[in-house]
Short mmCIF file of C-alpha atoms in Angstrom, two decimals:
data_model
loop_
_atom_site.label_atom_id
_atom_site.label_comp_id
_atom_site.label_asym_id
_atom_site.label_seq_id
_atom_site.Cartn_x
_atom_site.Cartn_y
_atom_site.Cartn_z
CA MET A 1271 188.51 5.14 92.15
CA ALA A 1272 189.57 2.72 94.90
CA SER A 1273 192.76 3.83 96.89
CA SER A 1274 195.52 1.55 95.98
CA SER A 1275 197.13 2.00 99.71
CA LYS A 1276 197.62 -0.47 102.44
CA GLU A 1277 197.04 -0.31 106.03
CA VAL A 1278 198.78 -2.65 108.83
CA LEU A 1279 196.73 -3.45 111.75
CA GLU A 1280 197.87 -5.38 114.93
CA VAL A 1281 195.48 -7.74 115.69
CA ALA A 1282 195.90 -10.75 118.22
CA GLY A 1283 199.55 -10.34 118.24
CA ARG A 1284 199.92 -10.54 114.62
CA GLU A 1285 200.37 -7.86 111.75
CA VAL A 1286 197.47 -8.08 109.09
CA THR A 1287 197.70 -5.92 105.95
CA VAL A 1288 194.35 -4.59 104.64
CA THR A 1289 194.79 -3.78 100.94
CA ASN A 1290 192.74 -1.01 99.23
CA PRO A 1291 191.28 0.04 102.78
CA ASP A 1292 189.18 3.02 101.28
CA LYS A 1293 187.66 0.62 98.54
CA VAL A 1294 183.68 1.52 98.96
CA TYR A 1295 182.01 -1.95 99.66
CA PHE A 1296 178.53 -0.25 100.28
CA PRO A 1297 177.98 2.56 97.76
CA LYS A 1298 175.16 4.30 99.16
CA SER A 1299 176.21 4.70 102.76
CA GLY A 1300 179.81 4.85 101.66
CA ARG A 1301 180.88 1.75 103.90
CA THR A 1302 184.71 0.82 103.06
CA LYS A 1303 186.58 -2.40 103.16
CA LEU A 1304 188.46 -1.17 106.30
CA ASP A 1305 184.90 -0.49 107.79
CA VAL A 1306 184.18 -3.96 107.47
CA VAL A 1307 187.36 -5.41 108.71
CA ARG A 1308 187.15 -3.11 111.70
CA TYR A 1309 183.78 -4.23 112.33
CA TYR A 1310 184.68 -8.11 112.52
CA ILE A 1311 187.74 -7.18 114.98
CA ALA A 1312 185.05 -5.61 116.96
CA VAL A 1313 182.73 -8.66 117.21
CA ALA A 1314 185.58 -11.21 116.80
CA ASP A 1315 184.51 -13.09 120.04
CA GLY A 1316 181.03 -13.77 118.85
CA ALA A 1317 181.82 -14.28 115.24
CA LEU A 1318 184.51 -16.86 116.27
CA ARG A 1319 181.95 -18.57 118.39
CA GLY A 1320 180.05 -19.08 115.54
CA ALA A 1321 182.70 -19.73 112.73
CA GLY A 1322 185.67 -20.45 114.86
CA GLY A 1323 187.31 -23.94 114.34
CA ARG A 1324 185.12 -24.81 111.20
CA PRO A 1325 186.22 -25.05 107.48
CA MET A 1326 184.67 -22.33 105.61
CA ALA A 1327 184.18 -21.53 101.74
CA LEU A 1328 185.15 -17.92 100.76
CA LYS A 1329 182.43 -15.92 99.38
CA ARG A 1330 184.12 -13.01 98.06
CA TYR A 1331 182.93 -9.66 97.24
CA VAL A 1332 186.00 -8.12 95.78
CA ASN A 1333 184.07 -5.07 94.26
CA GLY A 1334 181.82 -4.51 97.02
CA ILE A 1335 178.08 -5.67 97.09
CA GLU A 1336 177.44 -4.12 93.53
CA GLY A 1337 179.86 -6.26 92.14
CA GLU A 1338 179.51 -10.00 91.15
CA ALA A 1339 180.49 -12.31 94.14
CA PHE A 1340 182.00 -15.73 93.58
CA PHE A 1341 182.72 -18.82 95.71
CA GLN A 1342 186.02 -20.03 96.51
CA LYS A 1343 186.31 -23.43 98.29
CA ARG A 1344 190.14 -23.96 98.36
CA ALA A 1345 192.28 -21.58 100.65
CA PRO A 1346 194.78 -19.26 98.51
CA GLU A 1347 197.88 -20.75 97.80
CA LYS A 1348 199.74 -17.69 98.97
CA ARG A 1349 198.80 -17.26 102.57
CA PRO A 1350 200.67 -16.34 105.75
CA ASP A 1351 201.97 -19.85 107.74
CA TRP A 1352 199.51 -19.00 110.66
CA ILE A 1353 196.32 -19.57 108.47
CA GLU A 1354 195.15 -23.02 109.23
CA THR A 1355 193.34 -25.33 106.70
CA ALA A 1356 191.36 -28.48 106.83
CA GLN A 1357 190.64 -31.12 103.89
CA LEU A 1358 187.31 -31.75 102.93
CA ARG A 1359 186.20 -34.27 100.38
CA TYR A 1360 183.14 -33.71 98.34
CA PRO A 1361 180.72 -36.14 96.82
CA SER A 1362 182.18 -35.50 93.30
CA GLY A 1363 185.40 -37.25 94.75
CA ARG A 1364 187.46 -33.99 94.84
CA THR A 1365 189.17 -32.59 98.04
CA ALA A 1366 189.79 -29.01 99.26
CA GLU A 1367 191.95 -27.66 101.58
CA GLU A 1368 189.61 -24.87 103.27
CA VAL A 1369 190.27 -22.12 105.63
CA VAL A 1370 189.75 -22.65 109.51
CA LEU A 1371 189.54 -19.48 111.61
CA ARG A 1372 190.88 -19.59 115.19
CA ASP A 1373 191.56 -15.96 116.17
CA ALA A 1374 190.87 -12.40 115.43
CA ALA A 1375 193.94 -12.04 113.01
CA GLN A 1376 193.03 -14.85 110.77
CA LEU A 1377 189.34 -13.35 110.94
CA ALA A 1378 190.73 -9.88 109.76
CA TRP A 1379 193.12 -11.43 107.06
CA VAL A 1380 190.02 -13.50 105.40
CA VAL A 1381 187.67 -10.30 105.70
CA ASN A 1382 190.45 -8.59 103.83
CA LEU A 1383 190.11 -11.24 100.68
CA GLY A 1384 186.72 -9.52 100.22
CA CYS A 1385 184.68 -12.25 102.53
CA LEU A 1386 181.60 -9.93 103.94
CA GLU A 1387 179.96 -13.14 105.04
CA LEU A 1388 181.65 -16.29 106.95
CA HIS A 1389 180.36 -19.44 105.21
CA THR A 1390 181.16 -22.34 107.41
CA HIS A 1391 180.16 -25.95 107.16
CA SER A 1392 178.54 -27.56 110.26
CA VAL A 1393 181.60 -29.69 111.29
CA LEU A 1394 184.51 -29.02 113.29
CA ALA A 1395 188.09 -29.42 111.61
CA GLU A 1396 188.79 -31.99 113.99
CA ASP A 1397 186.24 -34.17 112.73
CA VAL A 1398 184.86 -33.25 109.24
CA ASP A 1399 182.86 -36.27 108.70
CA HIS A 1400 180.23 -35.83 111.94
CA PRO A 1401 178.32 -32.53 111.97
CA ASP A 1402 178.11 -30.70 115.66
CA GLU A 1403 175.30 -28.39 114.50
CA LEU A 1404 171.94 -28.94 113.42
CA ARG A 1405 170.79 -25.89 111.12
CA ILE A 1406 167.33 -24.68 110.25
CA ASP A 1407 166.49 -21.88 107.61
CA LEU A 1408 162.89 -20.45 107.88
CA ASP A 1409 162.77 -19.36 104.36
CA PRO A 1410 159.26 -17.44 103.82
CA VAL A 1411 157.71 -17.62 100.14
CA PRO A 1412 157.09 -14.03 98.55
CA GLY A 1413 154.34 -12.16 100.30
CA VAL A 1414 154.74 -13.67 103.62
CA PRO A 1415 154.93 -11.24 106.58
CA TRP A 1416 157.77 -10.89 108.74
CA ALA A 1417 155.34 -11.77 111.74
CA GLN A 1418 154.70 -15.19 110.37
CA VAL A 1419 158.27 -15.99 110.15
CA VAL A 1420 158.81 -15.11 113.78
CA GLU A 1421 155.60 -17.24 114.62
CA VAL A 1422 157.21 -20.18 113.04
CA ALA A 1423 160.61 -19.70 114.61
CA MET A 1424 158.61 -19.89 118.00
CA VAL A 1425 157.17 -23.38 117.08
CA ALA A 1426 160.60 -24.48 115.86
CA ARG A 1427 161.96 -23.71 119.40
CA ASP A 1428 159.37 -25.74 121.11
CA VAL A 1429 159.83 -28.82 118.57
CA LEU A 1430 163.55 -28.81 119.57
CA ALA A 1431 163.04 -28.45 123.21
CA ASP A 1432 160.43 -31.18 123.03
CA HIS A 1433 162.95 -33.47 121.63
CA GLY A 1434 165.88 -32.46 124.08
CA LEU A 1435 167.73 -29.75 121.91
CA THR A 1436 168.29 -26.16 122.56
CA GLY A 1437 167.51 -23.66 119.90
CA TRP A 1438 169.56 -20.63 119.40
CA PRO A 1439 167.97 -18.17 116.92
CA LYS A 1440 169.43 -15.14 114.77
CA THR A 1441 167.91 -13.14 112.07
CA SER A 1442 169.37 -14.12 108.54
CA GLY A 1443 170.09 -10.69 107.83
CA SER A 1444 167.75 -10.85 104.73
CA ARG A 1445 164.10 -12.12 104.65
CA GLY A 1446 164.30 -15.39 106.71
CA PHE A 1447 165.53 -16.46 110.13
CA HIS A 1448 167.89 -19.25 111.25
CA VAL A 1449 167.64 -21.55 114.16
CA TYR A 1450 170.75 -23.76 115.35
CA ALA A 1451 171.24 -26.20 117.66
CA ARG A 1452 174.35 -27.70 118.66
CA ILE A 1453 174.72 -31.68 118.92
CA GLN A 1454 177.21 -34.23 119.90
CA PRO A 1455 179.35 -35.18 116.91
CA ASN A 1456 178.06 -38.79 116.88
CA TRP A 1457 176.09 -38.80 113.77
CA THR A 1458 176.76 -38.75 109.88
CA PHE A 1459 175.77 -35.98 107.68
CA ALA A 1460 172.84 -38.34 106.29
CA GLU A 1461 171.54 -38.91 109.87
CA VAL A 1462 171.53 -35.23 110.50
CA ARG A 1463 169.85 -34.23 107.58
CA ARG A 1464 167.24 -37.08 108.19
CA ALA A 1465 166.55 -35.61 111.64
CA ALA A 1466 166.49 -32.14 110.24
CA GLU A 1467 163.76 -33.24 107.65
CA GLY A 1468 161.61 -35.00 110.50
CA PHE A 1469 161.94 -31.62 112.44
CA ALA A 1470 160.70 -29.72 109.29
CA ARG A 1471 157.54 -32.13 108.94
CA GLU A 1472 156.89 -31.75 112.76
CA VAL A 1473 156.88 -28.08 112.52
CA ALA A 1474 154.69 -28.08 109.56
CA HIS A 1475 152.27 -30.43 111.31
CA ARG A 1476 152.02 -28.32 114.40
CA ALA A 1477 151.61 -25.18 112.20
CA PRO A 1478 150.12 -26.34 108.70
CA ASP A 1479 148.86 -22.92 107.92
CA LEU A 1480 151.97 -21.08 108.45
CA ALA A 1481 154.90 -23.47 107.58
CA THR A 1482 155.74 -26.15 105.09
CA GLY A 1483 158.38 -29.00 104.86
CA ALA A 1484 157.64 -29.51 101.12
CA TRP A 1485 160.74 -29.79 99.19
CA TRP A 1486 159.70 -28.65 95.70
CA LYS A 1487 159.47 -24.85 95.62
CA GLU A 1488 156.37 -24.57 93.60
CA GLU A 1489 154.51 -26.51 96.12
CA ARG A 1490 155.15 -24.75 99.33
CA HIS A 1491 153.12 -22.13 101.24
CA GLY A 1492 154.02 -20.02 104.08
CA VAL A 1493 157.31 -20.41 105.70
CA PHE A 1494 159.47 -23.22 104.18
CA VAL A 1495 161.31 -24.85 106.80
CA ASP A 1496 164.57 -25.64 104.86
CA TYR A 1497 166.35 -28.84 106.29
CA ASN A 1498 169.00 -29.13 103.15
CA GLN A 1499 171.32 -26.77 104.97
CA ASN A 1500 172.45 -29.98 106.64
CA ALA A 1501 173.49 -31.61 103.24
CA LYS A 1502 177.18 -32.37 103.39
CA ASP A 1503 178.50 -29.96 101.09
CA HIS A 1504 176.58 -26.80 102.27
CA THR A 1505 177.86 -23.73 104.20
CA THR A 1506 175.76 -21.05 105.48
CA ALA A 1507 176.35 -17.41 106.90
CA SER A 1508 177.30 -17.88 110.54
CA GLY A 1509 176.36 -15.41 113.21
CA TYR A 1510 177.69 -11.81 113.06
CA SER A 1511 178.19 -12.17 109.17
CA VAL A 1512 177.78 -9.16 107.34
CA ARG A 1513 175.13 -9.39 104.41
CA PRO A 1514 175.04 -7.59 101.20
CA SER A 1515 172.35 -5.25 101.78
CA GLU A 1516 172.84 -1.60 101.65
CA GLU A 1517 172.10 -1.19 105.21
CA ALA A 1518 175.08 -3.64 105.84
CA ARG A 1519 172.67 -5.86 107.81
CA VAL A 1520 174.07 -8.47 110.09
CA SER A 1521 172.86 -11.89 110.72
CA THR A 1522 172.63 -11.43 114.33
CA PRO A 1523 172.16 -13.85 117.15
CA LEU A 1524 169.45 -13.19 119.54
CA THR A 1525 167.72 -14.48 122.73
CA TRP A 1526 164.28 -15.91 122.52
CA ASP A 1527 163.13 -13.31 124.50
CA GLU A 1528 164.11 -10.85 121.72
CA VAL A 1529 162.45 -12.89 118.94
CA PRO A 1530 158.92 -11.85 118.96
CA GLY A 1531 159.54 -8.06 118.50
CA CYS A 1532 162.75 -8.34 116.43
CA ASP A 1533 163.22 -6.39 113.23
CA PRO A 1534 166.00 -7.37 111.01
CA ALA A 1535 166.55 -3.97 109.65
CA ALA A 1536 167.52 -2.95 113.30
CA TYR A 1537 170.64 -4.94 113.17
CA THR A 1538 173.47 -3.64 111.33
CA MET A 1539 177.29 -3.32 111.59
CA GLU A 1540 177.19 -0.44 113.97
CA SER A 1541 174.18 -1.25 116.07
CA VAL A 1542 175.53 -4.86 116.51
CA GLN A 1543 178.69 -3.44 117.90
CA GLY A 1544 176.54 -1.26 120.15
CA ARG A 1545 174.92 -4.24 121.43
CA LEU A 1546 178.04 -5.99 122.26
CA ARG A 1547 179.46 -2.91 124.04
CA GLU A 1548 176.20 -3.26 126.19
CA GLY A 1549 176.85 -6.76 127.02
CA ILE A 1550 174.49 -8.25 124.83
CA ASP A 1551 175.96 -11.46 123.45
CA ALA A 1552 172.93 -13.87 122.99
CA TRP A 1553 174.75 -16.92 122.23
CA ALA A 1554 177.55 -16.67 124.93
CA GLY A 1555 176.39 -19.89 126.41
CA ILE A 1556 175.84 -22.03 123.10
CA GLU A 1557 178.82 -24.27 123.72
CA ASP A 1558 177.47 -25.58 126.97
CA SER A 1559 174.34 -26.73 125.00
CA ARG A 1560 175.23 -29.74 122.94
CA GLY A 1561 172.42 -32.15 122.94
CA ASP A 1562 171.52 -35.70 121.66
CA LEU A 1563 169.90 -36.37 118.53
CA THR A 1564 168.42 -39.80 119.26
CA ALA A 1565 164.67 -38.16 119.87
CA LEU A 1566 164.76 -36.19 116.73
CA LEU A 1567 165.80 -39.25 114.63
CA GLU A 1568 162.79 -41.37 116.38
CA LEU A 1569 160.32 -38.30 115.20
CA ALA A 1570 161.86 -38.64 111.74
CA ALA A 1571 161.30 -42.29 111.57
CA LYS A 1572 157.54 -41.69 112.63
CA HIS A 1573 156.98 -39.07 110.03
CA LYS A 1574 158.46 -41.36 107.10
CA LYS A 1575 156.34 -44.09 108.07
CA GLN A 1576 153.25 -41.93 108.09
CA ALA A 1577 154.10 -40.62 104.70
CA PRO A 1578 152.43 -42.17 101.73
CA ALA A 1579 154.71 -44.44 99.38
CA LYS A 1580 156.25 -42.91 96.52
CA LYS A 1581 155.13 -43.93 93.08
CA GLY A 1582 156.96 -44.00 89.73
CA THR A 1583 160.71 -43.83 88.74
CA GLY A 1584 162.88 -41.77 86.86
CA ARG A 1585 162.90 -37.99 86.75
CA ARG A 1586 160.31 -36.17 88.88
CA LEU A 1587 157.37 -34.67 86.92
CA PRO A 1588 156.32 -31.45 88.07
CA THR A 1589 152.85 -31.46 90.01
CA MET A 1590 152.24 -27.50 89.20
CA PRO A 1591 152.24 -26.04 85.76
CA LEU A 1592 155.55 -24.25 85.55
CA ILE A 1593 157.24 -22.35 82.53
CA GLU A 1594 160.74 -21.15 82.62
CA ILE A 1595 161.60 -17.66 81.78
CA ALA A 1596 165.40 -17.02 82.23
CA ARG A 1597 168.38 -18.40 83.19
CA ALA A 1598 170.95 -15.71 83.65
CA ALA A 1599 174.58 -14.91 84.95
CA THR A 1600 172.86 -12.08 87.08
CA LYS A 1601 169.74 -11.39 88.80
CA ASP A 1602 169.17 -8.07 86.92
CA GLU A 1603 169.48 -9.89 83.71
CA ALA A 1604 166.95 -12.49 84.61
CA LEU A 1605 164.56 -9.79 86.01
CA GLU A 1606 164.88 -7.93 82.79
CA GLY A 1607 164.19 -11.03 80.73
CA LEU A 1608 160.69 -11.25 82.99
CA GLU A 1609 159.75 -7.65 82.34
CA ARG A 1610 160.12 -8.46 78.59
CA TRP A 1611 157.91 -11.60 79.27
CA LYS A 1612 155.23 -9.61 81.26
CA ALA A 1613 155.11 -7.06 78.39
CA ARG A 1614 153.90 -9.79 75.89
CA HIS A 1615 151.44 -11.35 78.30
CA PRO A 1616 149.79 -8.16 79.81
CA THR A 1617 146.37 -10.50 80.78
CA VAL A 1618 148.31 -13.26 82.46
CA TRP A 1619 150.73 -11.35 84.85
CA PRO A 1620 148.09 -9.70 87.23
CA LEU A 1621 146.76 -13.33 87.60
CA LEU A 1622 149.90 -14.35 89.41
CA GLU A 1623 150.40 -14.40 93.15
CA PRO A 1624 153.65 -13.26 94.57
CA ALA A 1625 154.76 -16.76 95.42
CA ASP A 1626 154.03 -17.93 91.91
CA VAL A 1627 157.06 -16.17 90.69
CA LEU A 1628 160.07 -18.56 91.63
CA VAL A 1629 163.22 -16.69 91.44
CA ASP A 1630 165.96 -19.12 92.36
CA SER A 1631 169.53 -18.53 93.10
CA MET A 1632 171.63 -21.28 91.72
CA ARG A 1633 175.27 -22.34 92.35
CA GLY A 1634 177.22 -22.72 89.23
CA VAL A 1635 181.29 -23.83 89.17
CA ASN A 1636 182.35 -20.92 91.17
CA SER A 1637 179.68 -18.31 90.90
CA LEU A 1638 175.96 -17.76 91.46
CA TRP A 1639 173.37 -17.57 88.54
CA THR A 1640 169.79 -16.64 88.53
CA ARG A 1641 166.93 -18.80 87.27
CA ILE A 1642 163.31 -17.60 86.96
CA ARG A 1643 160.22 -19.90 86.41
CA LEU A 1644 156.40 -18.84 86.68
CA ASN A 1645 153.72 -21.19 88.42
CA LEU A 1646 150.56 -20.71 86.36
CA VAL A 1647 148.29 -22.58 88.91
CA HIS A 1648 146.24 -19.47 89.29
CA VAL A 1649 145.74 -19.00 85.81
CA PRO A 1650 142.72 -20.82 83.91
CA GLU A 1651 143.99 -23.68 82.03
CA ALA A 1652 142.70 -22.20 78.45
CA ASP A 1653 144.55 -18.89 79.28
CA ARG A 1654 147.92 -20.42 80.08
CA PRO A 1655 150.98 -19.67 77.91
CA ALA A 1656 153.25 -22.38 76.65
CA GLN A 1657 156.84 -22.63 77.15
CA GLU A 1658 158.55 -20.29 75.08
CA PRO A 1659 162.25 -19.85 74.26
CA LEU A 1660 163.92 -18.53 77.28
CA GLU A 1661 164.42 -14.87 77.54
CA VAL A 1662 167.71 -15.25 78.81
CA ASP A 1663 169.54 -18.32 78.07
CA TYR A 1664 172.90 -18.71 79.97
CA ASP A 1665 174.71 -21.89 80.57
CA PRO A 1666 176.41 -21.65 83.94
CA PHE A 1667 178.32 -24.84 83.16
CA ALA A 1668 179.70 -23.93 79.86
CA LYS A 1669 183.22 -23.45 80.81
CA TRP A 1670 183.02 -26.74 82.97
CA LYS A 1671 181.83 -28.87 80.02
CA GLU A 1672 184.67 -27.08 77.72
CA MET A 1673 187.41 -28.07 80.35
CA GLN A 1674 185.85 -31.44 80.76
CA ALA A 1675 185.97 -31.81 76.90
CA SER A 1676 189.71 -30.92 76.75
CA GLY A 1677 190.31 -33.37 79.55
CA GLU A 1678 191.15 -30.90 82.29
CA ILE A 1679 188.26 -32.28 84.54
CA PRO A 1680 188.19 -35.92 84.76
CA ALA A 1681 184.81 -37.37 83.37
CA ARG A 1682 184.13 -39.07 86.82
CA TRP A 1683 183.56 -35.56 88.39
CA ARG A 1684 179.76 -34.80 88.39
CA ARG A 1685 178.74 -31.29 87.62
CA PRO A 1686 178.47 -29.10 90.84
CA GLU A 1687 175.26 -28.91 92.81
CA ASP A 1688 173.47 -25.95 91.34
CA SER A 1689 170.45 -25.10 93.60
CA VAL A 1690 171.28 -22.98 96.68
CA GLU A 1691 167.58 -22.55 97.78
CA GLY A 1692 166.33 -25.86 96.97
#
């Protein structure tokens, strides 16, 4: 049972109260909430270099990594008067006052809310309409080895350098890899996303066997160069963020010399603090590297001109033989549904390759849910199972629809964007 005590820490000249400091956040290792708070205080300079001054969504793990996390865009109404906020307007027309971190005390306060990760927008609070950061997520399809992810990261570095930008690499703390580039805040979200898409096409062009810029998940191979992290309402885990893995891995800034031999499992809460004690702060010069997006926008225009014209109108029809298995509130429930499907189709399952199993983390109103689809492209057409009733049929927007029907939500507000991975 978690302790109900409190501990008051002196941080950056302020008193920060840590509630339930002994609550275990990582059950297998026993790391506690207070351990996480102390970690962030220790790495505050590096963490604020990435997250400082940026509006952030609160992804809260109030019951540790085995509990259900939820997103909270709006800053809590009850907060110290020294917590800064900035107002963001979303495509739905809604606005939100989001937390902005400036110092270690504010950082410790937000971690006390259960925020393992620092999910920041790509803008500064002083100008929320013009990104100052280009963000690329290298997302491998299942079965792709880590060495291939690293190889694509090096191609990404070269593409950025060839177009006047400095890439700053970091592990994602999971299977993927991140490369950021600071830019002058002179372009809109649409322009930055367009530049990122052109960048992705160029990486795929230079390394066609290793990488892809294909948007639709079933059409991807190798490492997907995810440019949609630059969409207006997206946030990503910034540098030094703790990820919800049993080892307490950290999304760790690296130097490019470290990238070829890096192992994401080596970067944990403890080892990252050790790096900083040794003076290894890989992104120390990032503020001096702001670049111009013009060359990358010209590259994007070239790739668009070379792309075949789109045909047809209306809702997209999949190009692959897809069936849907489950929509579930949790990943475990979705995977249990997949096991039931496998038991009914024992001759089909062995024909599928790892990349044919599409497990999507989807964003609901204020929490994540899981969708599982199967790509039957490697199953002979005559043997492909038809679409069946879903093993788990969860409606993540049921509460949202109920509120809209009762008039609590104006009909003009569109349903929240639901895909996290694209």
